[in-house]
mmCIF file of C-alpha atoms in Angstrom:
data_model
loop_
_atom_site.group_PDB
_atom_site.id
_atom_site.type_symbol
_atom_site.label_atom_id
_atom_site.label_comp_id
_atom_site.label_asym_id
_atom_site.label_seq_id
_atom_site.Cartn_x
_atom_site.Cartn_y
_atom_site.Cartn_z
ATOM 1 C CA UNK X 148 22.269 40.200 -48.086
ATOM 2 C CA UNK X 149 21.990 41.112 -44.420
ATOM 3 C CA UNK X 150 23.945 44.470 -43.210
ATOM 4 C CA UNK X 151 23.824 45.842 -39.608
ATOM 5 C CA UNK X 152 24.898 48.905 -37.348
ATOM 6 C CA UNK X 153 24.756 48.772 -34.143
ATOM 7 C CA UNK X 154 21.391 46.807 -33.256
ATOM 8 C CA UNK X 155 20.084 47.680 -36.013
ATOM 9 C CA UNK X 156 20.032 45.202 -38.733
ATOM 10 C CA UNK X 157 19.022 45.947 -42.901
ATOM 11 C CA UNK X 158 18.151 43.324 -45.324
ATOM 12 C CA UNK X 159 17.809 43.167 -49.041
ATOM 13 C CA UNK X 160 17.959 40.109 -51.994
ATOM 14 C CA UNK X 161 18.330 40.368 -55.616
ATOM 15 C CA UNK X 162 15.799 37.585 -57.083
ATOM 16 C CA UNK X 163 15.912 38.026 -60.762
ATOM 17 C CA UNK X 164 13.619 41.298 -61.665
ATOM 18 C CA UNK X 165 12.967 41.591 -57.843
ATOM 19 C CA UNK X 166 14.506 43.148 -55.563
ATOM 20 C CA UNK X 167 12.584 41.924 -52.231
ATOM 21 C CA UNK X 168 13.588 44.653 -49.325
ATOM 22 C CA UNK X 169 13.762 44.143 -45.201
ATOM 23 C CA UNK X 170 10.238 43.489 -44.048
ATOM 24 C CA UNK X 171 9.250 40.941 -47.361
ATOM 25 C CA UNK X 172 8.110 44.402 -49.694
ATOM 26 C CA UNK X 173 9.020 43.335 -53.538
ATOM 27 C CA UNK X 174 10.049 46.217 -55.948
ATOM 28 C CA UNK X 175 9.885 44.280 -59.876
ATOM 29 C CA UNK X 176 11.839 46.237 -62.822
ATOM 30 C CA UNK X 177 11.616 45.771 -65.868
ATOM 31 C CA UNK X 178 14.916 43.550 -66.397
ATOM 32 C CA UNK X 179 17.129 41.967 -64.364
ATOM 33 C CA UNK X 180 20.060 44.436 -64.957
ATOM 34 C CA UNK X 181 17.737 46.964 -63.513
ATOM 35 C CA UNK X 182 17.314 45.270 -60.797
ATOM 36 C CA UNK X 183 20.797 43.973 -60.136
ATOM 37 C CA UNK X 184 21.804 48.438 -60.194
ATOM 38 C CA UNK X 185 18.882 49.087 -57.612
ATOM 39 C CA UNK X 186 19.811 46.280 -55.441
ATOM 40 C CA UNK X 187 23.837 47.259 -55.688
ATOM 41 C CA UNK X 188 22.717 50.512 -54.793
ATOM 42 C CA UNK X 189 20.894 50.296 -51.963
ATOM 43 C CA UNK X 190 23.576 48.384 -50.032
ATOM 44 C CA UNK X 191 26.222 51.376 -51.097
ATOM 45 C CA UNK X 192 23.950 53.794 -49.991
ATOM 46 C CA UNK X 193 23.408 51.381 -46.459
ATOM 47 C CA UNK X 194 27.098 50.952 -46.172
ATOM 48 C CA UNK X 195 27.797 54.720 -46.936
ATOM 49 C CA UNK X 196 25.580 55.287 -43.702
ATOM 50 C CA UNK X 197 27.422 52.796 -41.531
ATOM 51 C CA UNK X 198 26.421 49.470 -42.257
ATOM 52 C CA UNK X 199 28.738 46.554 -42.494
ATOM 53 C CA UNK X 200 27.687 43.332 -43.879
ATOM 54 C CA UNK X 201 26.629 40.553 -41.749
ATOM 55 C CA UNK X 202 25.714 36.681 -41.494
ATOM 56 C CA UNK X 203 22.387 35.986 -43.257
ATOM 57 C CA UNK X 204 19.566 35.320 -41.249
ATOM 58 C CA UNK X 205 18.922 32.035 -43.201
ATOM 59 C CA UNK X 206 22.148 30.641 -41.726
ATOM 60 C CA UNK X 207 22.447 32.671 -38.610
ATOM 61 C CA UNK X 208 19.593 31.703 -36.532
ATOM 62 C CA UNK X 209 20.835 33.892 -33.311
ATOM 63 C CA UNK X 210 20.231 37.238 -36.052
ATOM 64 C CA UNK X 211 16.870 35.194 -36.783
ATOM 65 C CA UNK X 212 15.945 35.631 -32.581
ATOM 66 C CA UNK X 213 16.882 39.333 -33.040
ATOM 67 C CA UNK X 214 14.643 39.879 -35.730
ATOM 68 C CA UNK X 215 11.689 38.240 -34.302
ATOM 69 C CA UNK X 216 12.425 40.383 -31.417
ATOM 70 C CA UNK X 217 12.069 43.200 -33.603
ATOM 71 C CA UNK X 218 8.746 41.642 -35.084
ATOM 72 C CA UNK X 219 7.438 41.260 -31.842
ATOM 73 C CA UNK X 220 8.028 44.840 -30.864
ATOM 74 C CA UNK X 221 5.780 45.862 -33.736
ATOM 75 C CA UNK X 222 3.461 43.239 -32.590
ATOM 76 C CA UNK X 223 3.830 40.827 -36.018
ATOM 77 C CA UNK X 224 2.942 37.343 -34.773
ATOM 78 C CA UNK X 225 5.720 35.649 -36.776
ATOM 79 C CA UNK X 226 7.854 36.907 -34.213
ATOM 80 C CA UNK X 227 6.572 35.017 -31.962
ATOM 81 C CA UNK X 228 6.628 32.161 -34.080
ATOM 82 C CA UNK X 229 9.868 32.089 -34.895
ATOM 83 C CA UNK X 230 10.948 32.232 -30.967
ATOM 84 C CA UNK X 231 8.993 29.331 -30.229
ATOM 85 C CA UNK X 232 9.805 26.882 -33.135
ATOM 86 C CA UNK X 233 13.598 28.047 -32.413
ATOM 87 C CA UNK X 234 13.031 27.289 -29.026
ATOM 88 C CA UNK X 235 11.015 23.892 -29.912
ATOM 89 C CA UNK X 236 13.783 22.844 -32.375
ATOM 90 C CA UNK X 237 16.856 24.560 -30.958
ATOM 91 C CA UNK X 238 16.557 24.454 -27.474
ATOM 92 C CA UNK X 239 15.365 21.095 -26.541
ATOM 93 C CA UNK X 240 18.545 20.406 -24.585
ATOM 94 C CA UNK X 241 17.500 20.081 -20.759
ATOM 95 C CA UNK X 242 13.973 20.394 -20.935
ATOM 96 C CA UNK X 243 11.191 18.274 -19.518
ATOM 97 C CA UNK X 244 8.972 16.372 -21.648
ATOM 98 C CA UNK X 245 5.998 18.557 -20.175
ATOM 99 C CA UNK X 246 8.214 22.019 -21.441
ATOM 100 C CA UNK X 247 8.385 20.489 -24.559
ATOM 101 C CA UNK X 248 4.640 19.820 -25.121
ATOM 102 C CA UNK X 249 4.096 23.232 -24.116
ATOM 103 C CA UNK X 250 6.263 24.385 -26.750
ATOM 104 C CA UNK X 251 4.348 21.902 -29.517
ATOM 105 C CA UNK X 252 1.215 23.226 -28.099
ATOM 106 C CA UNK X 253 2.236 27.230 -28.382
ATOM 107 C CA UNK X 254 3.109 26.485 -32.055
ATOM 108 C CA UNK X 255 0.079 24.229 -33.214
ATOM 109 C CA UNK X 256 -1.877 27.711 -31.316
ATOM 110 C CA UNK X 257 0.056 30.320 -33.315
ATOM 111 C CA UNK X 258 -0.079 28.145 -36.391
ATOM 112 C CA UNK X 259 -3.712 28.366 -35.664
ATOM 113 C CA UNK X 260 -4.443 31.537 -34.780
ATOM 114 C CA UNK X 261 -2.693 33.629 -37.190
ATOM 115 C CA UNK X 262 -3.202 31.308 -39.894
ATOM 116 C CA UNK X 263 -4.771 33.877 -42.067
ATOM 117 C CA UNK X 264 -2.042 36.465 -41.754
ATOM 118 C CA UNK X 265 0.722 33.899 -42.288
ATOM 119 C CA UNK X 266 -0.851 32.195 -45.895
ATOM 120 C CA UNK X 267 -2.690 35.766 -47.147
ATOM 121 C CA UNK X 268 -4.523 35.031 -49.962
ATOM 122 C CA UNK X 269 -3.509 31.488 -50.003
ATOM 123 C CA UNK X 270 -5.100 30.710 -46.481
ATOM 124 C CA UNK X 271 -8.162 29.078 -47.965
ATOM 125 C CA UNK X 272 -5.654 26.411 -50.364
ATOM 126 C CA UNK X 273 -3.921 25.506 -47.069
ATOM 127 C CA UNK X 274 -4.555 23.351 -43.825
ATOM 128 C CA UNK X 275 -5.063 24.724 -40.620
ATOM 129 C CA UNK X 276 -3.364 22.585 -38.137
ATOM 130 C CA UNK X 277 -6.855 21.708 -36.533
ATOM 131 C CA UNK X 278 -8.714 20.372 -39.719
ATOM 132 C CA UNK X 279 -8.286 18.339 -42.422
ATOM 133 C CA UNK X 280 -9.399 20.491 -45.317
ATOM 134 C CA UNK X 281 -8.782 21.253 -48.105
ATOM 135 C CA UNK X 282 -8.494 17.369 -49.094
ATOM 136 C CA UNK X 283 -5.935 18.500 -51.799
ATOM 137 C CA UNK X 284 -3.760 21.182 -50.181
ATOM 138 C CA UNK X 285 -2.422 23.295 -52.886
ATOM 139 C CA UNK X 286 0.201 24.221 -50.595
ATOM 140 C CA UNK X 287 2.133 22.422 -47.521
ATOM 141 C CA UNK X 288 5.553 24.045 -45.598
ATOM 142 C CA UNK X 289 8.354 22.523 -43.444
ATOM 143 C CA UNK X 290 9.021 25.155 -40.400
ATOM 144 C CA UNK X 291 11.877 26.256 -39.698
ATOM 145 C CA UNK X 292 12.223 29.057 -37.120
ATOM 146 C CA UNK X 293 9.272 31.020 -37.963
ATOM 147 C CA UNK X 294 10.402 30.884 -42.051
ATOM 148 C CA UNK X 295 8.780 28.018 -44.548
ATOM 149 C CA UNK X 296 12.235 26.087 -45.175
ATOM 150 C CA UNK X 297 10.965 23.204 -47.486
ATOM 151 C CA UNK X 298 7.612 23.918 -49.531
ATOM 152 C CA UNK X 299 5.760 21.557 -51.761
ATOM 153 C CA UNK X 300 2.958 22.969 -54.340
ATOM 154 C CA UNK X 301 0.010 21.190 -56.366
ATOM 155 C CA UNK X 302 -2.388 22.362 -58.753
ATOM 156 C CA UNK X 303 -5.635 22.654 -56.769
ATOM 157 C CA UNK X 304 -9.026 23.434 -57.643
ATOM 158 C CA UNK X 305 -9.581 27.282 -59.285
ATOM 159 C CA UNK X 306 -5.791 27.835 -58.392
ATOM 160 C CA UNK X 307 -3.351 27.611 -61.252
ATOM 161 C CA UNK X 308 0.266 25.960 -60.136
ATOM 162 C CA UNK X 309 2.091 29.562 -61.839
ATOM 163 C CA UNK X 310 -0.752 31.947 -59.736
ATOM 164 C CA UNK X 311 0.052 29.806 -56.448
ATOM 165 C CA UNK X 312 3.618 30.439 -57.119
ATOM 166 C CA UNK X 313 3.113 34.310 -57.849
ATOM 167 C CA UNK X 314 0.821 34.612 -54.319
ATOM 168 C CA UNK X 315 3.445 32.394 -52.585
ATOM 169 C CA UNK X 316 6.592 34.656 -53.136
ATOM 170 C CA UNK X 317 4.607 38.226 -52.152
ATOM 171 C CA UNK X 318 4.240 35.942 -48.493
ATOM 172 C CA UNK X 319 6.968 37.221 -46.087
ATOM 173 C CA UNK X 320 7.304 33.354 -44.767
ATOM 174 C CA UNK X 321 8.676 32.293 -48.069
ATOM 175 C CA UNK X 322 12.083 34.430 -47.961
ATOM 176 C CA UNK X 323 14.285 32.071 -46.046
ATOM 177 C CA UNK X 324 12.481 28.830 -48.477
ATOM 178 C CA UNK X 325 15.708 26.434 -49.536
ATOM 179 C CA UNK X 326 13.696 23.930 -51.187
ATOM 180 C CA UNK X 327 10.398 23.812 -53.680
ATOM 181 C CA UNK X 328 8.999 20.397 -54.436
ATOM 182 C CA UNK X 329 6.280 20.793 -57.290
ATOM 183 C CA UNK X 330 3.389 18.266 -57.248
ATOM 184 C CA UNK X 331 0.687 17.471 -60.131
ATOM 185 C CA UNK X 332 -0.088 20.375 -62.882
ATOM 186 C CA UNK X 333 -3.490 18.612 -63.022
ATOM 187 C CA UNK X 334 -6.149 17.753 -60.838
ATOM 188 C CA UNK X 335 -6.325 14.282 -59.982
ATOM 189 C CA UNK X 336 -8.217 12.211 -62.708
ATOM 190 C CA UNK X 337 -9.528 8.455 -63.996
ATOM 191 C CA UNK X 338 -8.017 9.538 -67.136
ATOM 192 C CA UNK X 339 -4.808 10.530 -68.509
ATOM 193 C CA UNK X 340 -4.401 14.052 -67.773
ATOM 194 C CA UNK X 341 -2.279 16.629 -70.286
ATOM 195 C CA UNK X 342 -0.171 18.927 -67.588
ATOM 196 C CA UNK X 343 2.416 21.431 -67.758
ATOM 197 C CA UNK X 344 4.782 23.111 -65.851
ATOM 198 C CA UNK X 345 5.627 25.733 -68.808
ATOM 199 C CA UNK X 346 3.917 29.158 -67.408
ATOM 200 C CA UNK X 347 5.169 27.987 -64.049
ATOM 201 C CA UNK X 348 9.122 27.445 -64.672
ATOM 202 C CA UNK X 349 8.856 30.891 -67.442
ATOM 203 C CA UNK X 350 7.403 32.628 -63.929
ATOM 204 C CA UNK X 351 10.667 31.450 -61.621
ATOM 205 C CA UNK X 352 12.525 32.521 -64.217
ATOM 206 C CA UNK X 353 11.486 36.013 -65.190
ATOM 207 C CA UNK X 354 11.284 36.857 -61.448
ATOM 208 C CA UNK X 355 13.918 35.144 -59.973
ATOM 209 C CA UNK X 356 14.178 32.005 -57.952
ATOM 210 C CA UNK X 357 14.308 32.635 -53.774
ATOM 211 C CA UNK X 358 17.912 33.828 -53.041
ATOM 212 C CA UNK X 359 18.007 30.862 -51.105
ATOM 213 C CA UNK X 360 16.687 27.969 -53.063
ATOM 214 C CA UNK X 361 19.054 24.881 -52.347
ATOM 215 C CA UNK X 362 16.579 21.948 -53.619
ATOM 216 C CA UNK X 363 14.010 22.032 -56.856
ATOM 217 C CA UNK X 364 11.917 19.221 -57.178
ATOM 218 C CA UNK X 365 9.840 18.289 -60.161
ATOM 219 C CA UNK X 366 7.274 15.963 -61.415
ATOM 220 C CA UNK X 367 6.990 14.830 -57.874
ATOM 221 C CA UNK X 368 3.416 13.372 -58.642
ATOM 222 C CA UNK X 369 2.493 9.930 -57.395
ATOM 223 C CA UNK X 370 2.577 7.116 -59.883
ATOM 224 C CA UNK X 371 -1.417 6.618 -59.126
ATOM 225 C CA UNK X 372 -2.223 9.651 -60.798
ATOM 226 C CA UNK X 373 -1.920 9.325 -64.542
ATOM 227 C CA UNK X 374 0.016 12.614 -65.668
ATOM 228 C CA UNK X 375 1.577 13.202 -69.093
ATOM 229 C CA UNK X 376 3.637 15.827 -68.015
ATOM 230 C CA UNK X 377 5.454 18.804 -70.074
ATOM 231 C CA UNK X 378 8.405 20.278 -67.652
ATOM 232 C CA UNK X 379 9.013 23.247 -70.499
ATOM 233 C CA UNK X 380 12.952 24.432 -70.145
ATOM 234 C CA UNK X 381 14.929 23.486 -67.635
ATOM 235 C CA UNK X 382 17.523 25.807 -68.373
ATOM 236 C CA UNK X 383 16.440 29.567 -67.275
ATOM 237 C CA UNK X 384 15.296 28.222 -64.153
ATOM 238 C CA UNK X 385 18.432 26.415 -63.140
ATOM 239 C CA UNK X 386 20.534 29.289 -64.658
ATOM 240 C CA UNK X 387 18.794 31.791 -62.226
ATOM 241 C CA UNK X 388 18.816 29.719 -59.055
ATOM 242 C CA UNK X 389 22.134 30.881 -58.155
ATOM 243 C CA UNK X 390 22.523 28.573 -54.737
ATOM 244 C CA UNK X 391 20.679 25.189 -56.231
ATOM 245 C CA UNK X 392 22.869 22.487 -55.339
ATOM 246 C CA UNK X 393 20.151 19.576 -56.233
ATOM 247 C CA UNK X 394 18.223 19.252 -58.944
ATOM 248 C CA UNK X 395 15.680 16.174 -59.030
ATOM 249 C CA UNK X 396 13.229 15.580 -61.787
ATOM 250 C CA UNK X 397 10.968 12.583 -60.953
ATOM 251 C CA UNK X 398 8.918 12.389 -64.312
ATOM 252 C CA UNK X 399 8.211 14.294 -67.579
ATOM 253 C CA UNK X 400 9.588 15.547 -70.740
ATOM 254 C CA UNK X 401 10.793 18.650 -71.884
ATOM 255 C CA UNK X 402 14.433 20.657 -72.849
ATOM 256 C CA UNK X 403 16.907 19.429 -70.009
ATOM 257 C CA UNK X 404 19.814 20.740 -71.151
ATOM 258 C CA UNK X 405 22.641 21.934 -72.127
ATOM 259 C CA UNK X 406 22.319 22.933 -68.106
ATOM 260 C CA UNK X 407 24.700 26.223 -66.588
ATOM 261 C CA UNK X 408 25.193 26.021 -62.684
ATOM 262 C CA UNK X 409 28.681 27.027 -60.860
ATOM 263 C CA UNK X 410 26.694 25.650 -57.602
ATOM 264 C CA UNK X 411 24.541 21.868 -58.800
ATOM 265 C CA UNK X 412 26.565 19.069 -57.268
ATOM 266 C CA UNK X 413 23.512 16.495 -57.313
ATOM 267 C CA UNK X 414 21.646 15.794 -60.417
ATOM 268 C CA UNK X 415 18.750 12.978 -60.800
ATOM 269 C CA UNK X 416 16.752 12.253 -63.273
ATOM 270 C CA UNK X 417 13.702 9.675 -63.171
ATOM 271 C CA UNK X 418 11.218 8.525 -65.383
ATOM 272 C CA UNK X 419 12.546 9.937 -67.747
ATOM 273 C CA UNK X 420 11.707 9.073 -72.002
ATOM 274 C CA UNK X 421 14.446 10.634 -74.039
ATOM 275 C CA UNK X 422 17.950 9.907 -74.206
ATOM 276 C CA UNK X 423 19.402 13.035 -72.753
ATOM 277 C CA UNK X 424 22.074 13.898 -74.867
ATOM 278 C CA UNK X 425 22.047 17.139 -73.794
ATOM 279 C CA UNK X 426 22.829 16.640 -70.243
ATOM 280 C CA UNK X 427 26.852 15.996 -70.847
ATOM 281 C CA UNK X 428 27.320 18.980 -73.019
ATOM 282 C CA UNK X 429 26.076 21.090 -69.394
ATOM 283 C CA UNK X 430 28.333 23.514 -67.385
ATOM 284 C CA UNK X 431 28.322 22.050 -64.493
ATOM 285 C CA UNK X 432 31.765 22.122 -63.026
ATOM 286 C CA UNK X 433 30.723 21.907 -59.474
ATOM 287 C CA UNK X 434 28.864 18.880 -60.143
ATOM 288 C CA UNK X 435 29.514 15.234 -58.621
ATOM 289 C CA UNK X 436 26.256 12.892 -58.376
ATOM 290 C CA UNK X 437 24.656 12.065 -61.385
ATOM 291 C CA UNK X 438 21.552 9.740 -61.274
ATOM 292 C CA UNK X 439 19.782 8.718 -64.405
ATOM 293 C CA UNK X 440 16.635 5.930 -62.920
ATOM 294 C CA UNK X 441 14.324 4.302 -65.562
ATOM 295 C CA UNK X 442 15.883 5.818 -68.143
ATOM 296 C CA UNK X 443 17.713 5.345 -71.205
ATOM 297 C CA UNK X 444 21.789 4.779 -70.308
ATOM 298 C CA UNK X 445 23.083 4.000 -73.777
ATOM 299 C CA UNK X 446 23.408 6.688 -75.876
ATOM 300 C CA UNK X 447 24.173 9.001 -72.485
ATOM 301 C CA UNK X 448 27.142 6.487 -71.493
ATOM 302 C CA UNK X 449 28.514 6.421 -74.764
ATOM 303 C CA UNK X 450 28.390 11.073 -74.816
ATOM 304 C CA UNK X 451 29.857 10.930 -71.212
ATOM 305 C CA UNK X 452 32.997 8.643 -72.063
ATOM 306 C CA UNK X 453 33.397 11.645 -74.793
ATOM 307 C CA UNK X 454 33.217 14.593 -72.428
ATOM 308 C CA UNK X 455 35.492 15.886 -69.001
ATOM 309 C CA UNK X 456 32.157 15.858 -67.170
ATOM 310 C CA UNK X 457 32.479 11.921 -66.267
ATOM 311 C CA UNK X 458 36.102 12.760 -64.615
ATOM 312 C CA UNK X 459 34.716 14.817 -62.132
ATOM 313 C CA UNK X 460 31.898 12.754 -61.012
ATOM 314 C CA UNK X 461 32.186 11.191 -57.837
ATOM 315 C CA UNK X 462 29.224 8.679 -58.029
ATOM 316 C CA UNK X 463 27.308 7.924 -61.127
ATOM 317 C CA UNK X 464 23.948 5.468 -60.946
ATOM 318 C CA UNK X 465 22.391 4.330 -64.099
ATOM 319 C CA UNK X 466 19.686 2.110 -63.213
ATOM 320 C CA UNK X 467 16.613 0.763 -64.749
ATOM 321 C CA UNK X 468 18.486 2.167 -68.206
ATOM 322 C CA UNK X 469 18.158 -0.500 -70.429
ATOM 323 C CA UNK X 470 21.936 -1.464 -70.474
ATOM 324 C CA UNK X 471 23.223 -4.552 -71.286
ATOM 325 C CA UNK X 472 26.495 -6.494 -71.962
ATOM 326 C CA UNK X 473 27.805 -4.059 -75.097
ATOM 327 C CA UNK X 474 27.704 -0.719 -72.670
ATOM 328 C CA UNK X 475 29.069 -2.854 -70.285
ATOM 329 C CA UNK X 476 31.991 -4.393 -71.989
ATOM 330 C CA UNK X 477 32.558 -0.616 -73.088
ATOM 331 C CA UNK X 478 32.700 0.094 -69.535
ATOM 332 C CA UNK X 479 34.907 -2.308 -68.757
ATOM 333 C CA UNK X 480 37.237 -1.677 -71.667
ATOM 334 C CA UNK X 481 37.552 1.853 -69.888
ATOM 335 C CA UNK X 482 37.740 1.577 -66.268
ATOM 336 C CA UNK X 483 40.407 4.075 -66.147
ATOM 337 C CA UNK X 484 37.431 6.388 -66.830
ATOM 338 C CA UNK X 485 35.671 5.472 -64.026
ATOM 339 C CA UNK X 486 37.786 3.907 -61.583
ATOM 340 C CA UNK X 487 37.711 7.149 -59.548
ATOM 341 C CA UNK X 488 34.248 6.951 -58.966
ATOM 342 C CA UNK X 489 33.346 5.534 -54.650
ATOM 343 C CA UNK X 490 30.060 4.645 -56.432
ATOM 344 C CA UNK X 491 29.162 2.847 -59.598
ATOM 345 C CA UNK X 492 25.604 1.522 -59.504
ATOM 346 C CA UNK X 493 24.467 -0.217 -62.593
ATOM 347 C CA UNK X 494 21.770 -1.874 -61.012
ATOM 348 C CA UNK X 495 18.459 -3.509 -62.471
ATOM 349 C CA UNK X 496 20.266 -4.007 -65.895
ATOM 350 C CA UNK X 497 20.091 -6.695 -68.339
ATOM 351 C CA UNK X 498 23.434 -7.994 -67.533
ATOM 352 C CA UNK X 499 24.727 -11.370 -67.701
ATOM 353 C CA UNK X 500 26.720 -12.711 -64.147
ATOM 354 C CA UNK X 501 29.705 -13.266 -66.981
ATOM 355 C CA UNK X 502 30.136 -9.737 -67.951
ATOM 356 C CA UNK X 503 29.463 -8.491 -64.454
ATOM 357 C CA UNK X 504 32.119 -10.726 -63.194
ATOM 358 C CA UNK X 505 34.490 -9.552 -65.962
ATOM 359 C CA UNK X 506 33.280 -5.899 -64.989
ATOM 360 C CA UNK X 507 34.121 -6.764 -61.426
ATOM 361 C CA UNK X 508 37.548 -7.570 -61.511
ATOM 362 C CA UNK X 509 38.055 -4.047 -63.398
ATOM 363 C CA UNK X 510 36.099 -1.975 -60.929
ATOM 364 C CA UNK X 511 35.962 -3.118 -57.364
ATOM 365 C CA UNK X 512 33.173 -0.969 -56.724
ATOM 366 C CA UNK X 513 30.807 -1.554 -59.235
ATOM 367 C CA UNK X 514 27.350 -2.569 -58.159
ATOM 368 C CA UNK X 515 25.471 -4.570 -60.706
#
């Protein structure tokens, strides 16, 4: 929530028990009711002095150059950097190709320079631009006018994945972040590692995802690195983002559902070893991708012909599911269930041509 009178301009965001005021300082309560009163009450004591509410700065990138001004009066370098990776991104338009290496170059410098005040106690778990170490990075951020935008996180040597996360949010560059990516639990390993993402979801939960979180990735852990991973509950952490629109869990087990979001439209789920059966009985009612890849289709395409979640859908893939000519027939028998859909992909199942054929001439658009 960004308020403003005059030129001056008040911020303030309600992230679970946080309430994180202008200038990145955190206040934690003990609940999130007590939180939610603090935060409703500073903005009626801001408006009661003259403020009037205005764009956020994570949309509004011409009240982002205001406020670096106002960093850069107070001498803060991430003023600075947010003018010049504005400029750099924004303001390309015109410019030589020797103004914009000048531009690269003044960022790489700041990047560099400051590197210590930007990442705090995280500084050492990070890259500077000019080196190649750490090896494993525990953590590695997107720009996007002075403000980490996308942010990926890995378990890294003596750094837990929930302590990174803790140190992370206190950073002022992490206010504006719209989407988390979360790497390995475990370090990398010849043998089959035992990981969880339990204490680190339970954390995002109790304190509130960023007011701004668009994205959450899990499980995004390469194939190479053998990882039997525990996601934990999907629920309070999806339930608290309150602007997630895309949800993407790459691998792992653990309670996926029933899920409550007015805002997901774009579900996937990979890798995954469990039938979800939970997943149609979710709240979803803004949802309109589902993606289900390398799982198991049958028993979730037989729950979603029984629920008003498949009539909303716009696309629905189910591939590498394990589906053959029963759930298709059962498909075909009701295409007026699915003939909305602009995308049916049934791909890399064990169909025969017949039934995809017979399929076909049902639903147009099926892709099989």
């Amino acid at each position: 929530m960004r308020l403003v009178r005059g030129s001056e301009s008040w911020e303030i965001w309600h992230e679970g028990t946080m309430v994180r005021l202008d200038g990145g300082a955190l206040r934690r309560f003990q609940s999130v009711r007590q939180a939610g009163a603090a935060y409703e009450a500073a903005i009626a004591a801001r408006r009661d002095d003259g403020f009037v509410d205005a764009p956020d700065v994570v949309d509004d990138l011409d009240a982002r150059l205001v406020y670096a001004d106002e960093l850069q009066l107070k001498g803060d370098p991430l003023g600075e950097l947010i003018a010049v990776q504005h400029a750099h991104a924004h303001q390309r338009t015109g410019k030589l190709p020797v103004q914009i290496r000048r531009l690269e170059r003044r960022v790489h410098a700041l990047l560099e320079d400051h590197h210590d005040a930007l990442f705090g106690s995280l500084a050492s778990f990070v890259r500077r631009p000019s080196r190649s170490t750490p090896a494993r990075p525990a953590l590695q951020i997107t720009w996007r006018s002075g403000f980490a935008d996308e942010v990926r996180i890995q378990r890294a040597p003596k750094l837990e994945l929930h302590d990174l996360w803790s140190q992370l949010r206190k950073l002022p560059i992490s206010r504006f972040m719209t989407k988390l990516v979360v790497g390995s639990p475990t370090l990398p390993s010849p043998y089959l590692e035992q990981g969880s993402y339990r204490q680190l979801l339970s954390t995002i939960a109790k304190d509130g995802a960023p007011a701004h979180l668009r994205t959450l990735v899990l499980g995004d852990i390469p194939l190479a690195q053998r990882v039997s991973l525990d996601l934990g509950d999907l629920r309070p952490v999806v339930e608290s983002c309150l602007d997630l629109q895309h949800l993407e869990v790459k691998r792992g087990m653990g309670i996926l559902g029933p899920l409550v979001s007015t805002s997901l439209q774009r579900l996937v789920l990979e890798n995954i070893a469990e039938p979800l059966r939970d997943v149609p009985r979710s709240s979803l009612p803004a949802l309109s991708e589902l993606s289900v890849i390398n799982g198991y289709g049958t028993v979730l395409l037989r729950l979603l012909l029984e629920v008003p979640l498949l009539d909303q859908l716009s696309a629905l893939t189910l591939r590498r599911c394990h589906l053959q000519d029963p759930d298709l027939d059962s498909i075909r028998a009701d295409a007026d269930r699915f003939g909305h859909l602009t995308r049916l992909d049934l791909r890399d199942n064990d169909f025969s041509r017949d039934a995809v054929r017979q399929a076909r001439l049902r639903l147009p658009r099926l892709k099989a």
